[in-house]
Coordinates of C-alpha atoms and ligand atoms in Angstrom, one line a residue:
M1 CA 107.4 119.6 69.4
T2 CA 111.2 119.4 69.6
N3 CA 112.9 116.5 71.3
N4 CA 113.7 118.6 74.2
Q5 CA 110.1 119.6 74.8
E6 CA 109.0 116.0 74.3
K7 CA 111.3 114.9 77.2
K8 CA 109.4 117.2 79.5
H9 CA 106.1 115.5 79.1
H10 CA 105.3 113.0 81.9
K11 CA 102.5 110.6 82.6
I12 CA 102.6 111.5 86.3
A13 CA 104.3 114.4 87.9
I14 CA 104.6 114.5 91.7
I15 CA 105.2 117.8 93.4
G16 CA 107.1 117.4 96.7
S17 CA 109.5 114.8 98.0
G18 CA 108.5 114.1 101.6
P19 CA 107.2 110.7 102.7
A20 CA 104.0 111.3 100.7
G21 CA 105.6 112.2 97.4
L22 CA 108.4 109.6 97.5
T23 CA 105.9 106.8 98.5
A24 CA 103.6 107.9 95.6
A25 CA 106.7 107.8 93.3
L26 CA 107.6 104.3 94.5
Y27 CA 104.1 102.9 93.8
N28 CA 103.8 104.7 90.4
A29 CA 107.3 103.6 89.4
R30 CA 106.4 100.0 90.2
A31 CA 103.3 100.4 88.0
N32 CA 105.6 101.3 85.1
L33 CA 104.5 104.9 84.9
N34 CA 108.0 106.5 85.2
P35 CA 106.9 109.3 87.5
V36 CA 108.9 112.4 88.0
I37 CA 109.3 114.0 91.4
F38 CA 109.8 117.7 91.7
E39 CA 111.8 117.7 94.9
G40 CA 111.4 121.4 95.7
M41 CA 113.4 123.5 98.2
Q42 CA 113.5 120.8 100.8
P43 CA 114.4 117.5 99.1
G44 CA 113.2 114.7 101.4
G45 CA 110.7 117.1 103.2
Q46 CA 110.4 117.9 106.9
L47 CA 112.1 114.7 108.2
T48 CA 115.4 116.1 106.9
I49 CA 115.4 118.7 109.7
T50 CA 115.1 116.1 112.4
T51 CA 117.5 113.5 113.9
E52 CA 116.1 110.3 115.4
V53 CA 112.8 109.0 114.1
E54 CA 111.6 106.2 116.3
N55 CA 108.0 105.7 115.2
Y56 CA 108.3 104.8 111.5
P57 CA 107.5 101.1 111.3
G58 CA 110.3 98.8 110.1
F59 CA 113.2 100.3 112.0
E60 CA 113.5 98.6 115.3
E61 CA 116.3 100.8 116.5
G62 CA 115.0 104.0 115.0
I63 CA 116.5 105.8 112.1
Q64 CA 117.8 109.3 111.3
G65 CA 115.2 111.3 109.4
P66 CA 117.5 112.2 106.4
V67 CA 118.7 108.6 106.1
L68 CA 115.1 107.4 106.0
M69 CA 114.2 109.8 103.2
D70 CA 117.3 108.8 101.3
I71 CA 116.3 105.1 101.5
I72 CA 112.7 105.8 100.3
R73 CA 114.0 107.9 97.4
K74 CA 116.5 105.2 96.4
Q75 CA 113.7 102.6 96.6
A76 CA 111.6 104.7 94.2
H77 CA 114.5 105.4 91.8
R78 CA 115.2 101.7 91.7
F79 CA 111.9 101.2 89.8
G80 CA 112.4 104.1 87.4
A81 CA 111.2 107.2 89.3
E82 CA 113.2 110.3 88.4
S83 CA 113.9 113.2 90.8
I84 CA 114.1 116.8 89.4
Y85 CA 115.7 119.1 91.9
K86 CA 113.5 122.1 91.2
E87 CA 110.6 124.0 92.7
I88 CA 107.3 124.4 90.9
I89 CA 106.4 128.0 90.8
E90 CA 103.2 128.0 88.7
V91 CA 100.6 125.5 87.6
D92 CA 97.9 125.5 85.0
F93 CA 95.3 122.9 85.7
S94 CA 92.6 124.4 83.4
K95 CA 93.3 122.0 80.6
R96 CA 95.0 118.7 80.0
P97 CA 97.8 117.9 79.9
F98 CA 98.4 120.0 83.0
T99 CA 101.3 122.5 82.9
L100 CA 103.9 122.9 85.6
K101 CA 106.5 125.7 85.5
T102 CA 109.8 125.8 87.3
Y103 CA 112.1 128.8 87.3
D104 CA 113.7 127.8 84.0
D105 CA 111.5 125.3 82.2
V106 CA 108.0 124.0 81.6
H107 CA 106.7 120.5 82.1
T108 CA 103.4 118.8 81.2
A109 CA 101.7 115.9 82.8
E110 CA 98.6 113.8 82.4
A111 CA 98.1 113.4 86.1
V112 CA 99.6 115.3 89.0
I113 CA 100.0 114.4 92.6
I114 CA 100.5 117.2 95.1
S115 CA 102.5 116.4 98.2
T116 CA 103.9 119.8 99.0
G117 CA 103.5 119.3 102.8
A118 CA 103.3 121.8 105.5
S119 CA 105.9 123.9 107.3
A120 CA 106.0 124.2 111.0
R121 CA 106.0 127.9 111.9
L122 CA 109.4 128.7 113.4
L123 CA 110.6 131.7 115.4
G124 CA 113.3 132.5 112.8
L125 CA 116.2 132.5 115.2
E126 CA 119.7 131.3 114.2
S127 CA 120.0 129.4 117.5
E128 CA 116.6 127.7 117.0
K129 CA 117.9 126.4 113.7
F130 CA 121.2 125.3 115.2
Y131 CA 119.5 123.2 117.9
M132 CA 116.7 121.9 115.8
G133 CA 116.6 118.1 116.4
Y134 CA 119.0 118.6 119.4
G135 CA 116.5 119.8 121.9
V136 CA 114.4 122.1 119.7
S137 CA 111.4 120.4 118.1
A138 CA 108.2 121.3 116.3
C139 CA 106.4 118.0 117.0
A140 CA 105.5 116.7 120.5
T141 CA 104.0 113.5 119.2
C142 CA 107.3 112.8 117.4
D143 CA 109.8 113.9 120.0
G144 CA 108.1 113.9 123.4
F145 CA 109.4 110.5 124.3
F146 CA 113.0 111.8 124.3
F147 CA 112.2 114.1 127.2
K148 CA 111.3 111.6 130.0
G149 CA 111.7 113.1 133.4
L150 CA 113.1 116.4 131.9
T151 CA 111.9 120.0 131.8
V152 CA 110.6 121.5 128.5
M153 CA 109.2 124.8 127.3
V154 CA 106.4 125.1 124.8
I155 CA 106.1 128.3 122.8
G156 CA 102.7 129.6 121.8
G157 CA 99.3 130.7 123.1
G158 CA 96.9 128.9 120.9
D159 CA 95.3 125.4 120.9
T160 CA 98.4 123.9 119.3
A161 CA 100.6 125.0 122.2
M162 CA 98.0 123.8 124.8
E163 CA 97.7 120.4 123.1
E164 CA 101.5 119.9 122.7
A165 CA 102.0 120.9 126.4
N166 CA 99.4 118.5 127.7
Y167 CA 100.8 115.7 125.6
L168 CA 104.3 116.4 126.8
T169 CA 103.3 116.0 130.5
R170 CA 103.1 112.3 129.8
F171 CA 106.9 112.3 129.7
A172 CA 108.4 115.6 131.0
K173 CA 108.5 116.4 134.8
E174 CA 107.7 120.0 134.1
V175 CA 106.3 121.9 131.1
I176 CA 106.4 125.6 130.9
I177 CA 104.2 127.4 128.4
V178 CA 105.7 130.7 127.2
H179 CA 103.4 133.2 125.5
R180 CA 104.2 136.6 124.2
R181 CA 101.0 138.2 125.3
E182 CA 98.8 138.4 128.5
E183 CA 95.8 136.8 126.9
F184 CA 95.7 133.3 125.3
R185 CA 94.2 132.7 121.9
A186 CA 93.5 129.0 122.8
S187 CA 89.9 127.9 123.2
K188 CA 88.7 128.0 126.8
I189 CA 88.5 124.2 127.0
M190 CA 92.1 123.7 125.9
Y191 CA 93.4 126.5 128.1
D192 CA 91.5 125.1 131.2
R193 CA 92.8 121.7 130.6
A194 CA 96.4 123.0 130.6
K195 CA 95.7 125.2 133.6
K196 CA 94.4 122.2 135.6
N197 CA 97.5 120.1 134.7
P198 CA 99.8 120.2 137.8
K199 CA 102.9 119.7 135.6
I200 CA 102.2 122.8 133.5
T201 CA 103.2 126.4 134.4
F202 CA 102.8 129.6 132.4
L203 CA 105.1 132.5 131.6
K204 CA 103.3 135.4 130.0
N205 CA 104.6 138.5 128.1
K206 CA 107.9 136.8 127.2
I207 CA 109.5 136.0 123.8
V208 CA 112.5 133.8 123.0
N209 CA 115.7 135.7 122.6
K210 CA 118.1 132.8 122.2
V211 CA 118.4 129.1 122.6
V212 CA 121.6 128.2 124.4
G213 CA 123.5 124.9 124.6
I214 CA 126.8 123.1 124.6
E215 CA 128.9 121.5 121.9
E216 CA 131.4 118.8 122.9
N217 CA 133.3 116.5 120.6
G218 CA 131.0 117.4 117.7
R219 CA 127.8 116.7 119.7
K220 CA 125.5 119.5 120.5
S221 CA 122.6 119.8 122.9
M222 CA 120.6 122.7 124.2
T223 CA 120.7 123.5 127.9
G224 CA 118.4 126.5 128.2
V225 CA 116.5 129.4 126.7
I226 CA 117.0 133.1 127.2
L227 CA 113.6 134.8 127.4
Q228 CA 113.0 138.5 127.0
D229 CA 110.2 140.2 128.9
T230 CA 108.1 142.2 126.4
K231 CA 107.3 144.9 128.9
D232 CA 110.6 145.8 130.7
K233 CA 112.9 144.1 128.0
S234 CA 114.9 142.3 130.7
L235 CA 116.6 139.0 129.7
T236 CA 116.4 135.9 131.8
E237 CA 118.0 132.5 131.2
Y238 CA 115.9 129.4 132.0
K239 CA 117.5 126.0 132.3
V240 CA 115.3 123.7 130.2
D241 CA 116.1 120.5 128.2
G242 CA 113.8 121.0 125.3
L243 CA 112.0 123.7 123.4
F244 CA 108.8 122.9 121.5
L245 CA 107.4 125.3 119.0
G246 CA 103.6 125.2 119.3
I247 CA 102.9 128.1 117.0
G248 CA 101.2 126.2 114.2
H249 CA 101.8 124.9 110.7
K250 CA 101.4 126.4 107.3
P251 CA 100.4 124.2 104.3
N252 CA 102.6 124.9 101.2
T253 CA 99.7 125.7 98.9
E254 CA 100.3 129.3 97.7
I255 CA 100.7 128.2 94.1
F256 CA 97.3 126.5 94.1
K257 CA 95.3 129.4 95.5
D258 CA 92.1 130.1 93.4
I259 CA 92.8 126.9 91.5
L260 CA 92.2 124.1 94.0
D261 CA 89.6 123.9 96.8
M262 CA 91.2 124.7 100.2
D263 CA 89.9 125.1 103.7
E264 CA 90.1 128.5 105.5
T265 CA 93.6 127.8 106.6
G266 CA 94.9 126.8 103.2
Y267 CA 94.9 122.9 103.5
L268 CA 93.9 121.2 100.3
K269 CA 90.5 119.6 100.3
V270 CA 90.1 116.0 99.0
K271 CA 87.0 113.9 98.5
P272 CA 86.7 112.0 101.9
G273 CA 88.4 108.6 101.9
T274 CA 90.3 109.4 98.6
T275 CA 93.0 111.7 97.3
F276 CA 90.9 113.3 94.6
T277 CA 90.9 117.1 94.6
N278 CA 88.2 119.2 92.9
I279 CA 90.1 118.9 89.6
E280 CA 90.0 115.6 87.8
G281 CA 93.5 114.2 87.4
V282 CA 95.0 116.2 90.2
F283 CA 95.5 114.3 93.5
A284 CA 96.7 115.4 96.9
A285 CA 98.4 113.5 99.7
G286 CA 100.3 114.0 103.0
D287 CA 100.5 117.0 105.3
V288 CA 99.2 119.3 102.6
T289 CA 95.7 117.8 103.2
D290 CA 96.1 116.9 106.8
K291 CA 96.1 119.1 109.8
T292 CA 95.2 116.4 112.3
Y293 CA 97.7 113.6 112.2
R294 CA 100.8 115.1 110.5
Q295 CA 103.0 112.0 110.7
A296 CA 105.5 110.5 108.3
I297 CA 103.6 107.2 108.2
T298 CA 100.2 108.8 107.6
A299 CA 101.8 111.0 104.8
A300 CA 103.4 107.8 103.3
G301 CA 100.0 106.0 103.5
S302 CA 98.1 108.7 101.7
G303 CA 101.0 109.0 99.1
C304 CA 100.3 105.3 98.4
M305 CA 96.6 106.1 98.1
A306 CA 97.3 109.0 95.7
A307 CA 99.5 106.8 93.5
I308 CA 96.7 104.1 93.2
D309 CA 94.0 106.7 92.6
A310 CA 96.1 108.3 89.9
E311 CA 97.0 105.0 88.3
R312 CA 93.3 103.9 88.2
W313 CA 92.2 107.3 86.9
L314 CA 94.8 107.2 84.1
E315 CA 93.8 103.7 83.2
A316 CA 90.1 104.8 83.0
Q317 CA 91.1 107.7 80.7
E318 CA 92.7 105.3 78.3
H319 CA 89.6 103.2 77.8
Ligands
FAD1 C1 111.3 118.6 113.4 C2 110.3 117.6 113.0 C3 110.4 116.3 113.5 C4 109.4 115.3 113.0 N1 109.6 114.1 113.5 C5 108.7 113.1 113.1 C6 108.8 111.8 113.6 O1 109.7 111.5 114.5 N2 107.9 110.9 113.2 C7 106.9 111.2 112.3 O2 106.1 110.3 111.9 N3 106.8 112.5 111.8 C8 107.6 113.4 112.2 N4 107.5 114.7 111.8 C9 106.4 115.0 110.9 C10 106.7 114.5 109.5 O3 108.0 115.0 109.1 C11 105.6 115.0 108.5 O4 104.4 114.6 108.9 C12 105.9 114.5 107.1 O5 107.2 114.8 106.6 C13 104.9 115.0 106.1 O6 105.2 114.5 104.8 P1 104.8 115.1 103.4 O7 105.3 114.2 102.4 O8 103.3 115.3 103.5 O9 105.4 116.5 103.3 P2 106.8 117.2 103.8 O10 107.7 116.3 104.5 O11 106.4 118.5 104.4 O12 107.5 117.5 102.4 C14 107.0 118.5 101.5 C15 107.8 118.4 100.2 O13 107.2 119.3 99.3 C16 108.2 120.0 98.6 N5 107.6 121.2 98.1 C17 106.9 122.2 98.7 N6 106.5 123.2 97.8 C18 107.0 122.8 96.6 C19 106.9 123.3 95.3 N7 106.3 124.5 95.1 N8 107.6 122.7 94.3 C20 108.2 121.5 94.5 N9 108.3 120.9 95.7 C21 107.7 121.6 96.8 C22 109.3 120.3 99.7 O14 110.6 120.5 99.1 C23 109.3 118.9 100.4 O15 110.1 118.0 99.6 C24 108.4 115.7 112.1 C25 108.3 117.0 111.6 C26 109.2 117.9 112.0 C27 109.1 119.3 111.5

């Protein structure tokens, strides 16, 4: 082995740098395991695309998502964790040490923690990206509170959209569910619950054409949404204060397909109550294993579990 190759062997490699990955790194670093974190295409994870985070414990006044992630990263680095700003494009978990490939190099690791998260499905509009965190959101639990007494739209026709809409009626004065088709994909029980809610109305056969808003003194906020009718193609602007995307999430697990056990929607399976995957020495934490809670604090909590599981597993290997 050359020196260069030697440098690329790690005791613990963490794939993903959201709350789960960075918390795992913090714990493993404090256990003197010098973990490396492959930060991937979104260093800091999903919270870097939001603004105010008010439900992460420890910040009485709330904190900006990107700032929070920077703090956790610095906290992990302080104890010796190292960030590698690359994406893992291929893994070989068939033998130990495990192999992880990036676009331009290869790393090996005795244990691996997967915290590649999930991505909220977006519409793919420039204006949606522009107002993300300034009226546009992909998480009602996270941002519903900001819309007290206001009017919001929820996009989608499945259970996620119905659930988000129902939750939002706790705050908003009016919630409009917008669906591109006539029929809803949601289960009858979820659809009925939404239909019975006096604050919820429905707009069918409509798609979002554009999110509109204002920008004053460097501050932006959305003021409405232009919807296009899928039948007659007409455009109508609706004055709403918020737009919630309720079109689901996609776990970032493509590179683990046919390698790790997943459920039918691609979420990694772990042994209940632990972070053990079906391959010994490979652990998983955060949104990549969780389609129920999907919060920064639950991701961080399971990142801590993965770090402890990996530490104890490594220790057991040495004896
Ligand atoms: C707009 C928005 C607002 C939110 N607001 C809140 C809030 O207020 N409060 C709250 O608790 N939660 C909030 N959430 C949810 C919260 O962000 C997530 O639950 C949390 O970030 C999940 O953390 P995670 O570590 O599992 O993964 P993620 O944050 O999804 O991070 C995944 C990481 O994996 C990396 N990655 C993926 N694939 C690879 C690869 N192949 N190689 C290397 N790296 C890879 C990415 O680069 C990223 O760093 C919000 C989410 C969104 C989208």
